[in-house]
PDB file of C-alpha atoms in Angstrom:
ATOM      1  CA  UNK Y   1      -2.347 -12.477   0.112  1.00 70.00           C
ATOM      2  CA  UNK Y   2      -1.075  -8.907  -1.199  1.00 93.00           C
ATOM      3  CA  UNK Y   3       0.933  -6.338   0.805  1.00 96.00           C
ATOM      4  CA  UNK Y   4       0.292  -2.919   1.075  1.00 98.00           C
ATOM      5  CA  UNK Y   5       3.244  -1.029   2.229  1.00 98.00           C
ATOM      6  CA  UNK Y   6       2.994   3.369   3.242  1.00 98.00           C
ATOM      7  CA  UNK Y   7       6.247   4.576   3.501  1.00 98.00           C
ATOM      8  CA  UNK Y   8       7.194   7.681   5.766  1.00 98.00           C
ATOM      9  CA  UNK Y   9       8.131  11.287   3.822  1.00 98.00           C
ATOM     10  CA  UNK Y  10      11.905  10.222   3.469  1.00 96.00           C
ATOM     11  CA  UNK Y  11      12.105   6.333   4.443  1.00 97.00           C
ATOM     12  CA  UNK Y  12      13.342   3.569   2.109  1.00 94.00           C
ATOM     13  CA  UNK Y  13      12.194   0.514   1.749  1.00 95.00           C
ATOM     14  CA  UNK Y  14      15.358  -2.180   0.376  1.00 92.00           C
ATOM     15  CA  UNK Y  15      15.544  -3.686  -3.135  1.00 93.00           C
ATOM     16  CA  UNK Y  16      15.639  -7.082  -1.298  1.00 92.00           C
ATOM     17  CA  UNK Y  17      12.589  -5.937   0.422  1.00 92.00           C
ATOM     18  CA  UNK Y  18      10.711  -4.944  -2.664  1.00 95.00           C
ATOM     19  CA  UNK Y  19      11.993  -7.470  -4.698  1.00 93.00           C
ATOM     20  CA  UNK Y  20      10.524 -10.286  -1.910  1.00 92.00           C
ATOM     21  CA  UNK Y  21       7.055  -8.457  -2.142  1.00 93.00           C
ATOM     22  CA  UNK Y  22       6.875  -8.556  -5.978  1.00 94.00           C
ATOM     23  CA  UNK Y  23       8.130 -12.733  -5.833  1.00 92.00           C
ATOM     24  CA  UNK Y  24       5.490 -13.526  -3.050  1.00 91.00           C
ATOM     25  CA  UNK Y  25       2.524 -11.115  -4.802  1.00 94.00           C
ATOM     26  CA  UNK Y  26       3.070 -11.893  -8.486  1.00 94.00           C
ATOM     27  CA  UNK Y  27       0.271  -9.878 -10.290  1.00 96.00           C
ATOM     28  CA  UNK Y  28       1.295  -6.690 -10.524  1.00 97.00           C
ATOM     29  CA  UNK Y  29       2.586  -3.969  -8.813  1.00 98.00           C
ATOM     30  CA  UNK Y  30       2.071   0.049  -8.053  1.00 98.00           C
ATOM     31  CA  UNK Y  31       2.690   3.422  -6.031  1.00 98.00           C
ATOM     32  CA  UNK Y  32       1.438   6.237  -5.666  1.00 98.00           C
ATOM     33  CA  UNK Y  33       3.356   9.370  -4.568  1.00 98.00           C
ATOM     34  CA  UNK Y  34       3.145  13.339  -4.501  1.00 98.00           C
ATOM     35  CA  UNK Y  35       4.103  15.948  -7.167  1.00 98.00           C
ATOM     36  CA  UNK Y  36       3.168  19.594  -7.448  1.00 97.00           C
ATOM     37  CA  UNK Y  37       0.353  19.055  -5.092  1.00 97.00           C
ATOM     38  CA  UNK Y  38      -1.298  15.894  -7.266  1.00 98.00           C
ATOM     39  CA  UNK Y  39      -1.326  12.768  -5.804  1.00 98.00           C
ATOM     40  CA  UNK Y  40      -0.093  10.395  -8.873  1.00 98.00           C
ATOM     41  CA  UNK Y  41      -1.059   6.928  -9.117  1.00 98.00           C
ATOM     42  CA  UNK Y  42       1.666   4.982 -11.128  1.00 98.00           C
ATOM     43  CA  UNK Y  43       0.592   0.890 -11.733  1.00 98.00           C
ATOM     44  CA  UNK Y  44       0.451  -1.637 -13.842  1.00 97.00           C
ATOM     45  CA  UNK Y  45       4.430  -3.201 -13.309  1.00 97.00           C
ATOM     46  CA  UNK Y  46       4.768  -6.984 -14.108  1.00 96.00           C
ATOM     47  CA  UNK Y  47       8.018  -6.734 -13.550  1.00 96.00           C
ATOM     48  CA  UNK Y  48       9.890  -5.790 -10.172  1.00 96.00           C
ATOM     49  CA  UNK Y  49      12.729  -4.852 -11.759  1.00 96.00           C
ATOM     50  CA  UNK Y  50      10.145  -1.859 -13.931  1.00 97.00           C
ATOM     51  CA  UNK Y  51       9.190  -1.014 -10.410  1.00 97.00           C
ATOM     52  CA  UNK Y  52      12.135  -0.724  -8.288  1.00 97.00           C
ATOM     53  CA  UNK Y  53      13.579   1.408 -10.893  1.00 97.00           C
ATOM     54  CA  UNK Y  54      10.727   4.301 -10.814  1.00 98.00           C
ATOM     55  CA  UNK Y  55      10.802   3.859  -7.737  1.00 98.00           C
ATOM     56  CA  UNK Y  56      14.603   5.458  -7.582  1.00 97.00           C
ATOM     57  CA  UNK Y  57      13.830   8.119  -9.706  1.00 97.00           C
ATOM     58  CA  UNK Y  58      11.156   8.982  -7.802  1.00 97.00           C
ATOM     59  CA  UNK Y  59      13.213   9.403  -4.701  1.00 97.00           C
ATOM     60  CA  UNK Y  60      16.223  10.629  -7.210  1.00 97.00           C
ATOM     61  CA  UNK Y  61      13.498  13.389  -7.506  1.00 96.00           C
ATOM     62  CA  UNK Y  62      12.707  14.589  -4.209  1.00 95.00           C
ATOM     63  CA  UNK Y  63       9.291  13.621  -4.801  1.00 95.00           C
ATOM     64  CA  UNK Y  64      10.061  11.173  -1.849  1.00 96.00           C
ATOM     65  CA  UNK Y  65      11.473  13.441   0.762  1.00 95.00           C
ATOM     66  CA  UNK Y  66       8.897  15.521   2.749  1.00 96.00           C
ATOM     67  CA  UNK Y  67       5.705  13.220   1.501  1.00 97.00           C
ATOM     68  CA  UNK Y  68       4.355   9.886   2.264  1.00 98.00           C
ATOM     69  CA  UNK Y  69       4.487   7.196  -1.054  1.00 98.00           C
ATOM     70  CA  UNK Y  70       2.136   4.396  -1.106  1.00 98.00           C
ATOM     71  CA  UNK Y  71       3.057   0.593  -2.789  1.00 98.00           C
ATOM     72  CA  UNK Y  72       1.515  -2.240  -3.690  1.00 98.00           C
ATOM     73  CA  UNK Y  73       2.143  -5.972  -4.547  1.00 97.00           C
ATOM     74  CA  UNK Y  74      -1.223  -7.923  -5.777  1.00 97.00           C
ATOM     75  CA  UNK Y  75      -2.041 -11.330  -5.689  1.00 92.00           C
ATOM     76  CA  UNK Y  76      -5.428 -11.796  -7.743  1.00 91.00           C
ATOM     77  CA  UNK Y  77      -8.420 -13.571  -6.242  1.00 87.00           C
ATOM     78  CA  UNK Y  78     -11.314 -11.613  -7.320  1.00 85.00           C
ATOM     79  CA  UNK Y  79     -10.683 -10.336 -10.585  1.00 89.00           C
ATOM     80  CA  UNK Y  80      -8.304 -11.311 -13.618  1.00 90.00           C
ATOM     81  CA  UNK Y  81      -4.670 -10.171 -13.797  1.00 94.00           C
ATOM     82  CA  UNK Y  82      -4.707  -6.959 -15.508  1.00 95.00           C
ATOM     83  CA  UNK Y  83      -2.458  -3.555 -15.208  1.00 95.00           C
ATOM     84  CA  UNK Y  84      -6.134  -2.164 -14.645  1.00 95.00           C
ATOM     85  CA  UNK Y  85      -6.940  -4.453 -11.433  1.00 96.00           C
ATOM     86  CA  UNK Y  86      -3.216  -2.968  -9.450  1.00 97.00           C
ATOM     87  CA  UNK Y  87      -3.664  -0.741  -7.049  1.00 98.00           C
ATOM     88  CA  UNK Y  88      -3.538   1.720  -6.129  1.00 98.00           C
ATOM     89  CA  UNK Y  89      -6.833   3.253  -6.894  1.00 98.00           C
ATOM     90  CA  UNK Y  90      -7.591   6.908  -6.561  1.00 98.00           C
ATOM     91  CA  UNK Y  91      -9.729   8.251  -4.020  1.00 98.00           C
ATOM     92  CA  UNK Y  92     -11.333  12.042  -3.410  1.00 97.00           C
ATOM     93  CA  UNK Y  93     -13.750  14.413  -5.711  1.00 96.00           C
ATOM     94  CA  UNK Y  94     -10.862  15.382  -8.320  1.00 96.00           C
ATOM     95  CA  UNK Y  95      -8.031  13.835 -10.209  1.00 96.00           C
ATOM     96  CA  UNK Y  96      -5.028  13.553  -8.199  1.00 98.00           C
ATOM     97  CA  UNK Y  97      -6.939  14.583  -4.658  1.00 98.00           C
ATOM     98  CA  UNK Y  98      -5.484  10.994  -3.344  1.00 98.00           C
ATOM     99  CA  UNK Y  99      -5.378   6.846  -3.481  1.00 98.00           C
ATOM    100  CA  UNK Y 100      -5.941   4.220  -1.823  1.00 98.00           C
ATOM    101  CA  UNK Y 101      -4.271   0.070  -1.472  1.00 98.00           C
ATOM    102  CA  UNK Y 102      -5.833  -2.427   0.365  1.00 97.00           C
ATOM    103  CA  UNK Y 103      -4.592  -5.349   1.750  1.00 96.00           C
ATOM    104  CA  UNK Y 104      -7.449  -8.510   2.774  1.00 94.00           C
ATOM    105  CA  UNK Y 105     -10.952  -9.152   0.622  1.00 92.00           C
ATOM    106  CA  UNK Y 106     -13.594  -7.388   0.603  1.00 92.00           C
ATOM    107  CA  UNK Y 107     -16.340  -9.887  -1.273  1.00 86.00           C
ATOM    108  CA  UNK Y 108     -15.205 -13.097  -2.841  1.00 77.00           C
ATOM    109  CA  UNK Y 109     -15.552 -13.872  -6.618  1.00 69.00           C
ATOM    110  CA  UNK Y 110     -14.247 -15.288  -9.332  1.00 66.00           C
ATOM    111  CA  UNK Y 111     -10.754 -14.705 -10.342  1.00 62.00           C
ATOM    112  CA  UNK Y 112     -11.681 -14.397 -13.952  1.00 61.00           C
ATOM    113  CA  UNK Y 113     -13.964 -11.114 -12.934  1.00 82.00           C
ATOM    114  CA  UNK Y 114     -13.032  -8.167 -14.881  1.00 86.00           C
ATOM    115  CA  UNK Y 115     -12.594  -5.881 -11.418  1.00 93.00           C
ATOM    116  CA  UNK Y 116     -10.721  -6.857  -8.449  1.00 93.00           C
ATOM    117  CA  UNK Y 117     -13.191  -6.504  -5.558  1.00 93.00           C
ATOM    118  CA  UNK Y 118     -11.440  -3.328  -4.137  1.00 95.00           C
ATOM    119  CA  UNK Y 119     -11.213  -1.654  -7.689  1.00 95.00           C
ATOM    120  CA  UNK Y 120     -15.133  -2.359  -7.275  1.00 94.00           C
ATOM    121  CA  UNK Y 121     -16.014  -0.812  -4.179  1.00 94.00           C
ATOM    122  CA  UNK Y 122     -12.678   2.609  -5.070  1.00 96.00           C
ATOM    123  CA  UNK Y 123     -15.047   2.735  -7.704  1.00 95.00           C
ATOM    124  CA  UNK Y 124     -18.376   2.744  -6.262  1.00 95.00           C
ATOM    125  CA  UNK Y 125     -16.971   4.231  -2.650  1.00 95.00           C
ATOM    126  CA  UNK Y 126     -13.818   6.929  -3.062  1.00 96.00           C
ATOM    127  CA  UNK Y 127     -15.106   9.721  -3.721  1.00 96.00           C
ATOM    128  CA  UNK Y 128     -16.522   9.629  -0.135  1.00 95.00           C
ATOM    129  CA  UNK Y 129     -13.284   8.989   0.791  1.00 96.00           C
ATOM    130  CA  UNK Y 130     -12.507  12.614   1.763  1.00 97.00           C
ATOM    131  CA  UNK Y 131      -9.938  13.005   4.225  1.00 97.00           C
ATOM    132  CA  UNK Y 132     -11.559  14.717   7.210  1.00 97.00           C
ATOM    133  CA  UNK Y 133     -14.489  12.948   7.331  1.00 96.00           C
ATOM    134  CA  UNK Y 134     -12.576   9.715   7.002  1.00 97.00           C
ATOM    135  CA  UNK Y 135     -10.181  10.381   9.592  1.00 97.00           C
ATOM    136  CA  UNK Y 136     -13.285  11.299  12.270  1.00 97.00           C
ATOM    137  CA  UNK Y 137     -14.924   7.277  11.385  1.00 97.00           C
ATOM    138  CA  UNK Y 138     -11.422   5.950  10.833  1.00 97.00           C
ATOM    139  CA  UNK Y 139     -12.456   3.478  14.278  1.00 96.00           C
ATOM    140  CA  UNK Y 140     -15.846   2.988  12.809  1.00 96.00           C
ATOM    141  CA  UNK Y 141     -14.825   2.379   9.099  1.00 96.00           C
ATOM    142  CA  UNK Y 142     -12.110  -0.157  10.480  1.00 96.00           C
ATOM    143  CA  UNK Y 143     -14.340  -2.000  12.427  1.00 95.00           C
ATOM    144  CA  UNK Y 144     -16.865  -1.926   9.846  1.00 94.00           C
ATOM    145  CA  UNK Y 145     -14.655  -3.269   7.333  1.00 94.00           C
ATOM    146  CA  UNK Y 146     -13.226  -5.868   9.206  1.00 93.00           C
ATOM    147  CA  UNK Y 147      -9.725  -6.483  10.829  1.00 91.00           C
ATOM    148  CA  UNK Y 148      -8.407  -8.628   8.226  1.00 92.00           C
ATOM    149  CA  UNK Y 149      -8.772  -5.999   5.557  1.00 96.00           C
ATOM    150  CA  UNK Y 150      -6.179  -3.456   6.107  1.00 97.00           C
ATOM    151  CA  UNK Y 151      -6.355   0.232   3.431  1.00 98.00           C
ATOM    152  CA  UNK Y 152      -4.114   3.012   3.431  1.00 98.00           C
ATOM    153  CA  UNK Y 153      -5.301   5.673   2.023  1.00 98.00           C
ATOM    154  CA  UNK Y 154      -2.953   9.008   0.886  1.00 98.00           C
ATOM    155  CA  UNK Y 155      -3.952  12.511   0.055  1.00 98.00           C
ATOM    156  CA  UNK Y 156      -2.327  15.036  -1.663  1.00 98.00           C
ATOM    157  CA  UNK Y 157      -1.707  17.148   1.562  1.00 98.00           C
ATOM    158  CA  UNK Y 158       0.604  15.197   2.262  1.00 98.00           C
ATOM    159  CA  UNK Y 159      -1.539  13.421   4.654  1.00 98.00           C
ATOM    160  CA  UNK Y 160      -2.105   9.749   5.377  1.00 98.00           C
ATOM    161  CA  UNK Y 161      -4.787   7.521   6.792  1.00 98.00           C
ATOM    162  CA  UNK Y 162      -4.084   3.504   7.573  1.00 98.00           C
ATOM    163  CA  UNK Y 163      -7.544   1.840   8.569  1.00 98.00           C
ATOM    164  CA  UNK Y 164      -6.595  -1.465  10.393  1.00 97.00           C
ATOM    165  CA  UNK Y 165      -2.971  -0.040  10.942  1.00 96.00           C
ATOM    166  CA  UNK Y 166      -2.757  -2.446  14.717  1.00 95.00           C
ATOM    167  CA  UNK Y 167      -2.695  -5.316  11.949  1.00 94.00           C
ATOM    168  CA  UNK Y 168       0.320  -4.165   9.742  1.00 94.00           C
ATOM    169  CA  UNK Y 169       3.902  -3.450  11.498  1.00 94.00           C
ATOM    170  CA  UNK Y 170       5.977  -0.408  11.315  1.00 94.00           C
ATOM    171  CA  UNK Y 171       9.410  -0.646  10.811  1.00 92.00           C
ATOM    172  CA  UNK Y 172      12.132   2.017  10.431  1.00 91.00           C
ATOM    173  CA  UNK Y 173       9.498   4.164   9.108  1.00 95.00           C
ATOM    174  CA  UNK Y 174       7.559   1.470   6.254  1.00 96.00           C
ATOM    175  CA  UNK Y 175       4.268  -0.030   7.353  1.00 97.00           C
ATOM    176  CA  UNK Y 176       3.968  -3.152   6.000  1.00 96.00           C
ATOM    177  CA  UNK Y 177       0.376  -4.594   5.882  1.00 96.00           C
ATOM    178  CA  UNK Y 178       1.350  -7.812   6.539  1.00 91.00           C
ATOM    179  CA  UNK Y 179       3.104  -8.211   9.997  1.00 83.00           C
ATOM    180  CA  UNK Y 180       5.285 -10.853   9.195  1.00 80.00           C
ATOM    181  CA  UNK Y 181       6.805  -9.057   6.688  1.00 82.00           C
ATOM    182  CA  UNK Y 182       8.257  -6.394   8.987  1.00 76.00           C
ATOM    183  CA  UNK Y 183      11.395  -6.309  10.804  1.00 69.00           C
ATOM    184  CA  UNK Y 184      13.090  -9.211   8.259  1.00 72.00           C
ATOM    185  CA  UNK Y 185      15.610  -7.999   6.227  1.00 68.00           C
ATOM    186  CA  UNK Y 186      16.091  -9.846   2.781  1.00 78.00           C
ATOM    187  CA  UNK Y 187      18.548 -10.651   0.111  1.00 78.00           C
ATOM    188  CA  UNK Y 188      18.838  -8.007  -2.643  1.00 80.00           C
ATOM    189  CA  UNK Y 189      17.643 -10.581  -5.038  1.00 74.00           C
ATOM    190  CA  UNK Y 190      14.565 -10.626  -2.949  1.00 73.00           C
ATOM    191  CA  UNK Y 191      15.189 -14.299  -1.226  1.00 74.00           C
ATOM    192  CA  UNK Y 192      15.362 -15.320   2.563  1.00 60.00           C
ATOM    193  CA  UNK Y 193      15.592 -13.567   5.458  1.00 62.00           C
ATOM    194  CA  UNK Y 194      19.108 -13.171   6.210  1.00 56.00           C
ATOM    195  CA  UNK Y 195      18.680 -11.314   9.635  1.00 50.00           C
ATOM    196  CA  UNK Y 196      16.544  -9.916  11.356  1.00 46.00           C
ATOM    197  CA  UNK Y 197      15.648  -6.001  12.353  1.00 45.00           C
ATOM    198  CA  UNK Y 198      14.592  -4.251  15.435  1.00 42.00           C
ATOM    199  CA  UNK Y 199      11.076  -4.836  15.670  1.00 42.00           C
ATOM    200  CA  UNK Y 200       9.333  -5.773  18.294  1.00 34.00           C
ATOM    201  CA  UNK Y 201       6.061  -7.762  18.952  1.00 35.00           C
ATOM    202  CA  UNK Y 202       5.693  -4.512  21.424  1.00 31.00           C
ATOM    203  CA  UNK Y 203       5.431  -2.189  17.649  1.00 34.00           C
ATOM    204  CA  UNK Y 204       3.137  -4.614  16.077  1.00 32.00           C
ATOM    205  CA  UNK Y 205       0.367  -3.731  18.489  1.00 30.00           C
ATOM    206  CA  UNK Y 206       1.439  -0.477  18.744  1.00 34.00           C
ATOM    207  CA  UNK Y 207       0.024   1.724  15.425  1.00 35.00           C
ATOM    208  CA  UNK Y 208       3.128   4.368  14.724  1.00 37.00           C
ATOM    209  CA  UNK Y 209       5.189   3.038  16.789  1.00 37.00           C
ATOM    210  CA  UNK Y 210       8.398   3.347  14.803  1.00 36.00           C
ATOM    211  CA  UNK Y 211      12.361   2.000  15.904  1.00 29.00           C
TER     212      UNK Y 211
END
């Protein structure tokens, strides 16, 4: 299963957690951040060290200081392994309006298909994911896609929405779509957990409750 990650402004994900996420989801990574009022999608990383380097450059440029950002690592189920099937995917009416990442399965199909399920959905309905209508209908959309599907959306205003947020977990300003991943401190090389952070089960059922 993929992992979708949303970082609140200024929240820093460790090298070990990035490498662990990539090691467990080896079919491509990507991120989205805001530059000059536009959401920039930067994806197609098949080498985690290249993604990690770019992430640190984004942080050094101050692009994450005041705005959230997205990060995603993919396991191919429906759709072949390709740069184009990596997340994030654009949403909104114009280029730079927003981006979407997804953990779950909207529909099943063979892995050799050209497009992934998330890519198909983003291409078909991505223009409808405008911030205010989506926020208004958040609970209904979450029910319709099913609790198994967790979606994070980033907008060029610096706003974000997480569908089925409660199915993931927050840890120090970072939301992980896989709750078991949160609260773990991985070795710098992404190896097995060395200790646990201060995430309690309560946080996993209270959306937005950081520690």
